[in-house]
């Protein structure tokens, strides 16, 4: 039987779907019995979604760089 | 790199405008791809030289525009050029140690969270803010997450960015950065736990 510590160690693999069958079954069996770990997995999923939606910092030099590259291109 | 994704129609259209030297097309290109390029450079040469490598990569892109064939996507092509530029830079100087697992502002999910029998000692608590929208509406949290990402080692933050935000496949990331799949998974997992710890801290205290 997996412990909660084992489950946390396997959580990324579980979320990314690359655990071997017996590991995946072990995680599922643990989750069926452990509310703390179910919550942890939900919160890990939420963390990933937050990161995906976190706005990119602005690139202040964008226009100058675009101008320089377009200029380089036209000179070729 | 994987062969499957071929250039999308929008790639072809953008490419035509780039070849014509249209500034707007370059603005679009830079805005879309620069952060992924920076992440690749960051992982290979470290923060100190990443910006220079990205600049050099852009110039190489301009030089090679006519040679680009739509066998790969524009993104794959740009990132490969960036990785190659970074790797040739590495040959000129010693690689900095990049593999460290650095301490993050709110830690990780550490051993102290568990009892001797491996069960939670301090289990995860209820999160009041439970959607990405609700969490990201908090300006303080956005800044806090930026800090956590900045605290990661260069390789960890790059892997996190390329995998979670840029949606690159693990295989593509390994090829670009010359790391093994098992290494990638360790880096990703550690980085995610630190992000988790920051969110947890914010949910509990309402501050960074
Ligand atoms: Zn558990």
PDB file of N, CA and C in Angstrom, chain B residues 88-182:
ATOM      1  N   UNK B  88      26.512  26.249 -29.092  1.00  0.00           N
ATOM      2  CA  UNK B  88      27.812  26.634 -29.638  1.00  0.00           C
ATOM      3  C   UNK B  88      28.472  27.671 -28.737  1.00  0.00           C
ATOM      4  N   UNK B  89      27.660  28.464 -28.054  1.00  0.00           N
ATOM      5  CA  UNK B  89      28.201  29.375 -27.058  1.00  0.00           C
ATOM      6  C   UNK B  89      28.855  28.611 -25.907  1.00  0.00           C
ATOM      7  N   UNK B  90      28.237  27.521 -25.528  1.00  0.00           N
ATOM      8  CA  UNK B  90      28.763  26.705 -24.436  1.00  0.00           C
ATOM      9  C   UNK B  90      30.144  26.161 -24.736  1.00  0.00           C
ATOM     10  N   UNK B  91      30.359  25.834 -26.004  1.00  0.00           N
ATOM     11  CA  UNK B  91      31.658  25.273 -26.361  1.00  0.00           C
ATOM     12  C   UNK B  91      32.764  26.311 -26.161  1.00  0.00           C
ATOM     13  N   UNK B  92      32.373  27.606 -26.174  1.00  0.00           N
ATOM     14  CA  UNK B  92      33.388  28.645 -25.995  1.00  0.00           C
ATOM     15  C   UNK B  92      33.655  28.923 -24.528  1.00  0.00           C
ATOM     16  N   UNK B  93      32.804  28.450 -23.647  1.00  0.00           N
ATOM     17  CA  UNK B  93      33.011  28.753 -22.232  1.00  0.00           C
ATOM     18  C   UNK B  93      32.509  27.580 -21.405  1.00  0.00           C
ATOM     19  N   UNK B  94      33.007  27.492 -20.214  1.00  0.00           N
ATOM     20  CA  UNK B  94      32.573  26.374 -19.375  1.00  0.00           C
ATOM     21  C   UNK B  94      31.131  26.545 -18.951  1.00  0.00           C
ATOM     22  N   UNK B  95      30.441  25.415 -18.910  1.00  0.00           N
ATOM     23  CA  UNK B  95      29.057  25.436 -18.493  1.00  0.00           C
ATOM     24  C   UNK B  95      28.956  25.714 -16.999  1.00  0.00           C
ATOM     25  N   UNK B  96      28.031  26.609 -16.634  1.00  0.00           N
ATOM     26  CA  UNK B  96      27.794  26.844 -15.216  1.00  0.00           C
ATOM     27  C   UNK B  96      27.008  25.668 -14.656  1.00  0.00           C
ATOM     28  N   UNK B  97      27.178  25.383 -13.373  1.00  0.00           N
ATOM     29  CA  UNK B  97      26.359  24.300 -12.821  1.00  0.00           C
ATOM     30  C   UNK B  97      24.899  24.750 -12.749  1.00  0.00           C
ATOM     31  N   UNK B  98      24.019  24.015 -13.400  1.00  0.00           N
ATOM     32  CA  UNK B  98      22.634  24.468 -13.497  1.00  0.00           C
ATOM     33  C   UNK B  98      21.653  23.531 -12.814  1.00  0.00           C
ATOM     34  N   UNK B  99      22.159  22.445 -12.298  1.00  0.00           N
ATOM     35  CA  UNK B  99      21.247  21.407 -11.832  1.00  0.00           C
ATOM     36  C   UNK B  99      20.787  21.568 -10.382  1.00  0.00           C
ATOM     37  N   UNK B 100      21.257  22.613  -9.701  1.00  0.00           N
ATOM     38  CA  UNK B 100      20.946  22.752  -8.284  1.00  0.00           C
ATOM     39  C   UNK B 100      19.447  22.824  -8.040  1.00  0.00           C
ATOM     40  N   UNK B 101      19.055  22.268  -6.927  1.00  0.00           N
ATOM     41  CA  UNK B 101      17.686  22.417  -6.462  1.00  0.00           C
ATOM     42  C   UNK B 101      17.711  23.510  -5.398  1.00  0.00           C
ATOM     43  N   UNK B 102      17.401  24.736  -5.793  1.00  0.00           N
ATOM     44  CA  UNK B 102      17.550  25.881  -4.892  1.00  0.00           C
ATOM     45  C   UNK B 102      16.332  26.014  -3.977  1.00  0.00           C
ATOM     46  N   UNK B 103      16.529  26.607  -2.790  1.00  0.00           N
ATOM     47  CA  UNK B 103      15.369  26.814  -1.923  1.00  0.00           C
ATOM     48  C   UNK B 103      14.413  27.854  -2.518  1.00  0.00           C
ATOM     49  N   UNK B 104      13.126  27.595  -2.426  1.00  0.00           N
ATOM     50  CA  UNK B 104      12.110  28.515  -2.945  1.00  0.00           C
ATOM     51  C   UNK B 104      11.515  29.316  -1.793  1.00  0.00           C
ATOM     52  N   UNK B 105      10.880  30.476  -2.102  1.00  0.00           N
ATOM     53  CA  UNK B 105      10.376  31.351  -1.034  1.00  0.00           C
ATOM     54  C   UNK B 105       9.453  30.636  -0.042  1.00  0.00           C
ATOM     55  N   UNK B 106       8.620  29.715  -0.505  1.00  0.00           N
ATOM     56  CA  UNK B 106       7.688  29.043   0.403  1.00  0.00           C
ATOM     57  C   UNK B 106       7.985  27.558   0.517  1.00  0.00           C
ATOM     58  N   UNK B 107       9.216  27.204   0.222  1.00  0.00           N
ATOM     59  CA  UNK B 107       9.609  25.806   0.351  1.00  0.00           C
ATOM     60  C   UNK B 107       8.935  24.914  -0.669  1.00  0.00           C
ATOM     61  N   UNK B 108       8.763  23.667  -0.282  1.00  0.00           N
ATOM     62  CA  UNK B 108       8.201  22.676  -1.185  1.00  0.00           C
ATOM     63  C   UNK B 108       7.210  21.854  -0.354  1.00  0.00           C
ATOM     64  N   UNK B 109       6.977  20.620  -0.732  1.00  0.00           N
ATOM     65  CA  UNK B 109       6.214  19.734   0.149  1.00  0.00           C
ATOM     66  C   UNK B 109       7.254  18.825   0.791  1.00  0.00           C
ATOM     67  N   UNK B 110       7.747  19.281   1.942  1.00  0.00           N
ATOM     68  CA  UNK B 110       8.931  18.663   2.521  1.00  0.00           C
ATOM     69  C   UNK B 110       8.605  17.470   3.405  1.00  0.00           C
ATOM     70  N   UNK B 111       9.670  16.810   3.842  1.00  0.00           N
ATOM     71  CA  UNK B 111       9.538  15.624   4.697  1.00  0.00           C
ATOM     72  C   UNK B 111       8.742  15.910   5.966  1.00  0.00           C
ATOM     73  N   UNK B 112       8.859  17.160   6.488  1.00  0.00           N
ATOM     74  CA  UNK B 112       8.152  17.468   7.749  1.00  0.00           C
ATOM     75  C   UNK B 112       6.639  17.405   7.611  1.00  0.00           C
ATOM     76  N   UNK B 113       6.173  17.403   6.381  1.00  0.00           N
ATOM     77  CA  UNK B 113       4.715  17.344   6.217  1.00  0.00           C
ATOM     78  C   UNK B 113       4.155  15.958   6.536  1.00  0.00           C
ATOM     79  N   UNK B 114       5.057  14.972   6.648  1.00  0.00           N
ATOM     80  CA  UNK B 114       4.594  13.596   6.809  1.00  0.00           C
ATOM     81  C   UNK B 114       5.023  13.005   8.143  1.00  0.00           C
ATOM     82  N   UNK B 115       4.187  12.134   8.693  1.00  0.00           N
ATOM     83  CA  UNK B 115       4.533  11.391   9.912  1.00  0.00           C
ATOM     84  C   UNK B 115       5.500  10.268   9.555  1.00  0.00           C
ATOM     85  N   UNK B 116       6.031   9.611  10.573  1.00  0.00           N
ATOM     86  CA  UNK B 116       6.995   8.530  10.330  1.00  0.00           C
ATOM     87  C   UNK B 116       6.401   7.416   9.479  1.00  0.00           C
ATOM     88  N   UNK B 117       5.110   7.173   9.620  1.00  0.00           N
ATOM     89  CA  UNK B 117       4.490   6.102   8.841  1.00  0.00           C
ATOM     90  C   UNK B 117       4.168   6.528   7.402  1.00  0.00           C
ATOM     91  N   UNK B 118       4.546   7.762   7.034  1.00  0.00           N
ATOM     92  CA  UNK B 118       4.360   8.200   5.651  1.00  0.00           C
ATOM     93  C   UNK B 118       3.018   8.867   5.380  1.00  0.00           C
ATOM     94  N   UNK B 119       2.163   8.968   6.398  1.00  0.00           N
ATOM     95  CA  UNK B 119       0.887   9.666   6.200  1.00  0.00           C
ATOM     96  C   UNK B 119       1.038  11.147   6.512  1.00  0.00           C
ATOM     97  N   UNK B 120       0.103  11.935   6.031  1.00  0.00           N
ATOM     98  CA  UNK B 120       0.187  13.381   6.228  1.00  0.00           C
ATOM     99  C   UNK B 120       0.241  13.713   7.711  1.00  0.00           C
ATOM    100  N   UNK B 121       1.202  14.533   8.082  1.00  0.00           N
ATOM    101  CA  UNK B 121       1.249  15.110   9.422  1.00  0.00           C
ATOM    102  C   UNK B 121       0.464  16.427   9.378  1.00  0.00           C
ATOM    103  N   UNK B 122       0.760  17.233   8.340  1.00  0.00           N
ATOM    104  CA  UNK B 122       0.046  18.482   8.077  1.00  0.00           C
ATOM    105  C   UNK B 122      -0.609  18.334   6.713  1.00  0.00           C
ATOM    106  N   UNK B 123      -1.822  17.845   6.684  1.00  0.00           N
ATOM    107  CA  UNK B 123      -2.454  17.614   5.381  1.00  0.00           C
ATOM    108  C   UNK B 123      -2.798  18.924   4.688  1.00  0.00           C
ATOM    109  N   UNK B 124      -2.972  18.890   3.372  1.00  0.00           N
ATOM    110  CA  UNK B 124      -3.366  20.106   2.660  1.00  0.00           C
ATOM    111  C   UNK B 124      -4.726  20.592   3.149  1.00  0.00           C
ATOM    112  N   UNK B 125      -4.862  21.905   3.334  1.00  0.00           N
ATOM    113  CA  UNK B 125      -6.117  22.470   3.830  1.00  0.00           C
ATOM    114  C   UNK B 125      -7.047  22.861   2.691  1.00  0.00           C
ATOM    115  N   UNK B 126      -8.231  23.314   3.089  1.00  0.00           N
ATOM    116  CA  UNK B 126      -9.201  23.772   2.102  1.00  0.00           C
ATOM    117  C   UNK B 126      -8.713  25.063   1.441  1.00  0.00           C
ATOM    118  N   UNK B 127      -8.884  25.189   0.123  1.00  0.00           N
ATOM    119  CA  UNK B 127      -8.516  26.425  -0.574  1.00  0.00           C
ATOM    120  C   UNK B 127      -9.776  27.201  -0.920  1.00  0.00           C
ATOM    121  N   UNK B 128      -9.850  28.418  -0.374  1.00  0.00           N
ATOM    122  CA  UNK B 128     -11.003  29.270  -0.626  1.00  0.00           C
ATOM    123  C   UNK B 128     -11.061  29.668  -2.094  1.00  0.00           C
ATOM    124  N   UNK B 129      -9.915  30.102  -2.624  1.00  0.00           N
ATOM    125  CA  UNK B 129      -9.840  30.461  -4.038  1.00  0.00           C
ATOM    126  C   UNK B 129      -9.536  29.175  -4.801  1.00  0.00           C
ATOM    127  N   UNK B 130     -10.522  28.691  -5.547  1.00  0.00           N
ATOM    128  CA  UNK B 130     -10.302  27.357  -6.113  1.00  0.00           C
ATOM    129  C   UNK B 130     -10.457  27.281  -7.634  1.00  0.00           C
ATOM    130  N   UNK B 131     -10.275  28.426  -8.312  1.00  0.00           N
ATOM    131  CA  UNK B 131     -10.175  28.399  -9.778  1.00  0.00           C
ATOM    132  C   UNK B 131      -8.967  29.257 -10.171  1.00  0.00           C
ATOM    133  N   UNK B 132      -8.404  29.009 -11.349  1.00  0.00           N
ATOM    134  CA  UNK B 132      -7.286  29.852 -11.809  1.00  0.00           C
ATOM    135  C   UNK B 132      -7.690  31.313 -11.891  1.00  0.00           C
ATOM    136  N   UNK B 133      -8.932  31.566 -12.322  1.00  0.00           N
ATOM    137  CA  UNK B 133      -9.398  32.954 -12.471  1.00  0.00           C
ATOM    138  C   UNK B 133      -9.397  33.655 -11.115  1.00  0.00           C
ATOM    139  N   UNK B 134      -9.960  32.978 -10.098  1.00  0.00           N
ATOM    140  CA  UNK B 134     -10.038  33.583  -8.766  1.00  0.00           C
ATOM    141  C   UNK B 134      -8.636  33.853  -8.223  1.00  0.00           C
ATOM    142  N   UNK B 135      -7.730  32.920  -8.426  1.00  0.00           N
ATOM    143  CA  UNK B 135      -6.373  33.089  -7.894  1.00  0.00           C
ATOM    144  C   UNK B 135      -5.627  34.200  -8.626  1.00  0.00           C
ATOM    145  N   UNK B 136      -5.758  34.206  -9.951  1.00  0.00           N
ATOM    146  CA  UNK B 136      -4.973  35.174 -10.728  1.00  0.00           C
ATOM    147  C   UNK B 136      -5.556  36.574 -10.678  1.00  0.00           C
ATOM    148  N   UNK B 137      -6.768  36.709 -10.133  1.00  0.00           N
ATOM    149  CA  UNK B 137      -7.315  38.050  -9.927  1.00  0.00           C
ATOM    150  C   UNK B 137      -6.551  38.770  -8.813  1.00  0.00           C
ATOM    151  N   UNK B 138      -5.786  38.021  -8.027  1.00  0.00           N
ATOM    152  CA  UNK B 138      -5.027  38.603  -6.911  1.00  0.00           C
ATOM    153  C   UNK B 138      -3.657  39.076  -7.410  1.00  0.00           C
ATOM    154  N   UNK B 139      -3.504  40.403  -7.484  1.00  0.00           N
ATOM    155  CA  UNK B 139      -2.252  40.953  -8.017  1.00  0.00           C
ATOM    156  C   UNK B 139      -1.056  40.493  -7.189  1.00  0.00           C
ATOM    157  N   UNK B 140      -1.242  40.429  -5.872  1.00  0.00           N
ATOM    158  CA  UNK B 140      -0.132  40.048  -5.016  1.00  0.00           C
ATOM    159  C   UNK B 140       0.324  38.618  -5.307  1.00  0.00           C
ATOM    160  N   UNK B 141      -0.648  37.764  -5.599  1.00  0.00           N
ATOM    161  CA  UNK B 141      -0.294  36.379  -5.890  1.00  0.00           C
ATOM    162  C   UNK B 141       0.459  36.272  -7.214  1.00  0.00           C
ATOM    163  N   UNK B 142       0.036  37.061  -8.198  1.00  0.00           N
ATOM    164  CA  UNK B 142       0.738  37.018  -9.491  1.00  0.00           C
ATOM    165  C   UNK B 142       2.210  37.372  -9.305  1.00  0.00           C
ATOM    166  N   UNK B 143       2.451  38.444  -8.553  1.00  0.00           N
ATOM    167  CA  UNK B 143       3.845  38.836  -8.283  1.00  0.00           C
ATOM    168  C   UNK B 143       4.580  37.749  -7.512  1.00  0.00           C
ATOM    169  N   UNK B 144       3.841  37.160  -6.576  1.00  0.00           N
ATOM    170  CA  UNK B 144       4.433  36.137  -5.721  1.00  0.00           C
ATOM    171  C   UNK B 144       4.862  34.924  -6.565  1.00  0.00           C
ATOM    172  N   UNK B 145       4.023  34.559  -7.511  1.00  0.00           N
ATOM    173  CA  UNK B 145       4.361  33.425  -8.383  1.00  0.00           C
ATOM    174  C   UNK B 145       5.567  33.747  -9.253  1.00  0.00           C
ATOM    175  N   UNK B 146       5.623  34.998  -9.737  1.00  0.00           N
ATOM    176  CA  UNK B 146       6.799  35.404 -10.520  1.00  0.00           C
ATOM    177  C   UNK B 146       8.073  35.219  -9.691  1.00  0.00           C
ATOM    178  N   UNK B 147       7.969  35.573  -8.408  1.00  0.00           N
ATOM    179  CA  UNK B 147       9.140  35.433  -7.534  1.00  0.00           C
ATOM    180  C   UNK B 147       9.519  33.971  -7.356  1.00  0.00           C
ATOM    181  N   UNK B 148       8.516  33.140  -7.176  1.00  0.00           N
ATOM    182  CA  UNK B 148       8.815  31.713  -6.992  1.00  0.00           C
ATOM    183  C   UNK B 148       9.478  31.139  -8.236  1.00  0.00           C
ATOM    184  N   UNK B 149       8.934  31.481  -9.405  1.00  0.00           N
ATOM    185  CA  UNK B 149       9.522  30.976 -10.655  1.00  0.00           C
ATOM    186  C   UNK B 149      10.954  31.494 -10.798  1.00  0.00           C
ATOM    187  N   UNK B 150      11.153  32.768 -10.416  1.00  0.00           N
ATOM    188  CA  UNK B 150      12.501  33.343 -10.518  1.00  0.00           C
ATOM    189  C   UNK B 150      13.482  32.682  -9.553  1.00  0.00           C
ATOM    190  N   UNK B 151      12.956  32.105  -8.479  1.00  0.00           N
ATOM    191  CA  UNK B 151      13.846  31.477  -7.488  1.00  0.00           C
ATOM    192  C   UNK B 151      14.327  30.090  -7.916  1.00  0.00           C
ATOM    193  N   UNK B 152      13.680  29.524  -8.931  1.00  0.00           N
ATOM    194  CA  UNK B 152      14.056  28.177  -9.369  1.00  0.00           C
ATOM    195  C   UNK B 152      15.410  28.214 -10.060  1.00  0.00           C
ATOM    196  N   UNK B 153      16.084  27.071 -10.107  1.00  0.00           N
ATOM    197  CA  UNK B 153      17.316  27.016 -10.894  1.00  0.00           C
ATOM    198  C   UNK B 153      16.933  27.247 -12.353  1.00  0.00           C
ATOM    199  N   UNK B 154      17.910  27.637 -13.158  1.00  0.00           N
ATOM    200  CA  UNK B 154      17.623  27.989 -14.546  1.00  0.00           C
ATOM    201  C   UNK B 154      16.982  26.827 -15.303  1.00  0.00           C
ATOM    202  N   UNK B 155      17.518  25.651 -15.066  1.00  0.00           N
ATOM    203  CA  UNK B 155      16.988  24.485 -15.772  1.00  0.00           C
ATOM    204  C   UNK B 155      15.569  24.162 -15.311  1.00  0.00           C
ATOM    205  N   UNK B 156      15.344  24.255 -14.002  1.00  0.00           N
ATOM    206  CA  UNK B 156      14.001  23.980 -13.477  1.00  0.00           C
ATOM    207  C   UNK B 156      12.969  24.954 -14.014  1.00  0.00           C
ATOM    208  N   UNK B 157      13.308  26.249 -14.001  1.00  0.00           N
ATOM    209  CA  UNK B 157      12.309  27.213 -14.452  1.00  0.00           C
ATOM    210  C   UNK B 157      12.060  27.065 -15.949  1.00  0.00           C
ATOM    211  N   UNK B 158      13.104  26.757 -16.710  1.00  0.00           N
ATOM    212  CA  UNK B 158      12.921  26.589 -18.149  1.00  0.00           C
ATOM    213  C   UNK B 158      12.045  25.393 -18.464  1.00  0.00           C
ATOM    214  N   UNK B 159      12.311  24.304 -17.782  1.00  0.00           N
ATOM    215  CA  UNK B 159      11.514  23.098 -18.013  1.00  0.00           C
ATOM    216  C   UNK B 159      10.048  23.362 -17.659  1.00  0.00           C
ATOM    217  N   UNK B 160       9.842  24.042 -16.546  1.00  0.00           N
ATOM    218  CA  UNK B 160       8.479  24.366 -16.127  1.00  0.00           C
ATOM    219  C   UNK B 160       7.780  25.213 -17.192  1.00  0.00           C
ATOM    220  N   UNK B 161       8.479  26.233 -17.649  1.00  0.00           N
ATOM    221  CA  UNK B 161       7.899  27.138 -18.639  1.00  0.00           C
ATOM    222  C   UNK B 161       7.603  26.427 -19.960  1.00  0.00           C
ATOM    223  N   UNK B 162       8.564  25.661 -20.414  1.00  0.00           N
ATOM    224  CA  UNK B 162       8.400  25.013 -21.724  1.00  0.00           C
ATOM    225  C   UNK B 162       7.317  23.943 -21.671  1.00  0.00           C
ATOM    226  N   UNK B 163       7.237  23.236 -20.557  1.00  0.00           N
ATOM    227  CA  UNK B 163       6.255  22.159 -20.459  1.00  0.00           C
ATOM    228  C   UNK B 163       4.865  22.703 -20.157  1.00  0.00           C
ATOM    229  N   UNK B 164       4.752  23.517 -19.117  1.00  0.00           N
ATOM    230  CA  UNK B 164       3.425  23.925 -18.652  1.00  0.00           C
ATOM    231  C   UNK B 164       2.846  25.073 -19.461  1.00  0.00           C
ATOM    232  N   UNK B 165       3.679  26.012 -19.845  1.00  0.00           N
ATOM    233  CA  UNK B 165       3.119  27.192 -20.505  1.00  0.00           C
ATOM    234  C   UNK B 165       3.227  27.120 -22.003  1.00  0.00           C
ATOM    235  N   UNK B 166       4.344  26.600 -22.502  1.00  0.00           N
ATOM    236  CA  UNK B 166       4.531  26.559 -23.945  1.00  0.00           C
ATOM    237  C   UNK B 166       4.008  25.258 -24.538  1.00  0.00           C
ATOM    238  N   UNK B 167       3.676  24.310 -23.692  1.00  0.00           N
ATOM    239  CA  UNK B 167       3.076  23.076 -24.183  1.00  0.00           C
ATOM    240  C   UNK B 167       3.982  22.223 -25.049  1.00  0.00           C
ATOM    241  N   UNK B 168       5.297  22.354 -24.882  1.00  0.00           N
ATOM    242  CA  UNK B 168       6.194  21.461 -25.622  1.00  0.00           C
ATOM    243  C   UNK B 168       6.093  20.045 -25.055  1.00  0.00           C
ATOM    244  N   UNK B 169       6.311  19.056 -25.906  1.00  0.00           N
ATOM    245  CA  UNK B 169       6.277  17.676 -25.410  1.00  0.00           C
ATOM    246  C   UNK B 169       7.561  17.390 -24.635  1.00  0.00           C
ATOM    247  N   UNK B 170       7.505  16.447 -23.688  1.00  0.00           N
ATOM    248  CA  UNK B 170       8.719  16.079 -22.954  1.00  0.00           C
ATOM    249  C   UNK B 170       9.858  15.716 -23.903  1.00  0.00           C
ATOM    250  N   UNK B 171       9.541  14.992 -24.973  1.00  0.00           N
ATOM    251  CA  UNK B 171      10.583  14.572 -25.905  1.00  0.00           C
ATOM    252  C   UNK B 171      11.268  15.776 -26.560  1.00  0.00           C
ATOM    253  N   UNK B 172      10.470  16.752 -26.978  1.00  0.00           N
ATOM    254  CA  UNK B 172      11.043  17.960 -27.592  1.00  0.00           C
ATOM    255  C   UNK B 172      11.932  18.703 -26.604  1.00  0.00           C
ATOM    256  N   UNK B 173      11.474  18.795 -25.362  1.00  0.00           N
ATOM    257  CA  UNK B 173      12.265  19.513 -24.356  1.00  0.00           C
ATOM    258  C   UNK B 173      13.600  18.796 -24.124  1.00  0.00           C
ATOM    259  N   UNK B 174      13.545  17.477 -24.022  1.00  0.00           N
ATOM    260  CA  UNK B 174      14.779  16.708 -23.804  1.00  0.00           C
ATOM    261  C   UNK B 174      15.747  16.895 -24.967  1.00  0.00           C
ATOM    262  N   UNK B 175      15.234  16.875 -26.177  1.00  0.00           N
ATOM    263  CA  UNK B 175      16.094  17.052 -27.345  1.00  0.00           C
ATOM    264  C   UNK B 175      16.728  18.439 -27.360  1.00  0.00           C
ATOM    265  N   UNK B 176      15.932  19.456 -27.079  1.00  0.00           N
ATOM    266  CA  UNK B 176      16.445  20.821 -27.123  1.00  0.00           C
ATOM    267  C   UNK B 176      17.511  21.033 -26.048  1.00  0.00           C
ATOM    268  N   UNK B 177      17.252  20.515 -24.858  1.00  0.00           N
ATOM    269  CA  UNK B 177      18.117  20.838 -23.718  1.00  0.00           C
ATOM    270  C   UNK B 177      19.146  19.760 -23.417  1.00  0.00           C
ATOM    271  N   UNK B 178      19.140  18.673 -24.202  1.00  0.00           N
ATOM    272  CA  UNK B 178      20.073  17.565 -23.950  1.00  0.00           C
ATOM    273  C   UNK B 178      19.976  17.045 -22.525  1.00  0.00           C
ATOM    274  N   UNK B 179      18.774  16.791 -22.069  1.00  0.00           N
ATOM    275  CA  UNK B 179      18.622  16.156 -20.761  1.00  0.00           C
ATOM    276  C   UNK B 179      17.806  14.876 -20.946  1.00  0.00           C
ATOM    277  N   UNK B 180      17.924  13.977 -19.983  1.00  0.00           N
ATOM    278  CA  UNK B 180      17.195  12.713 -20.093  1.00  0.00           C
ATOM    279  C   UNK B 180      15.752  12.919 -19.642  1.00  0.00           C
ATOM    280  N   UNK B 181      14.905  12.001 -20.070  1.00  0.00           N
ATOM    281  CA  UNK B 181      13.498  12.074 -19.701  1.00  0.00           C
ATOM    282  C   UNK B 181      13.317  11.978 -18.184  1.00  0.00           C
ATOM    283  N   UNK B 182      14.106  11.113 -17.540  1.00  0.00           N
ATOM    284  CA  UNK B 182      13.925  10.973 -16.096  1.00  0.00           C
ATOM    285  C   UNK B 182      14.382  12.243 -15.377  1.00  0.00           C
TER     286      UNK B 182
END
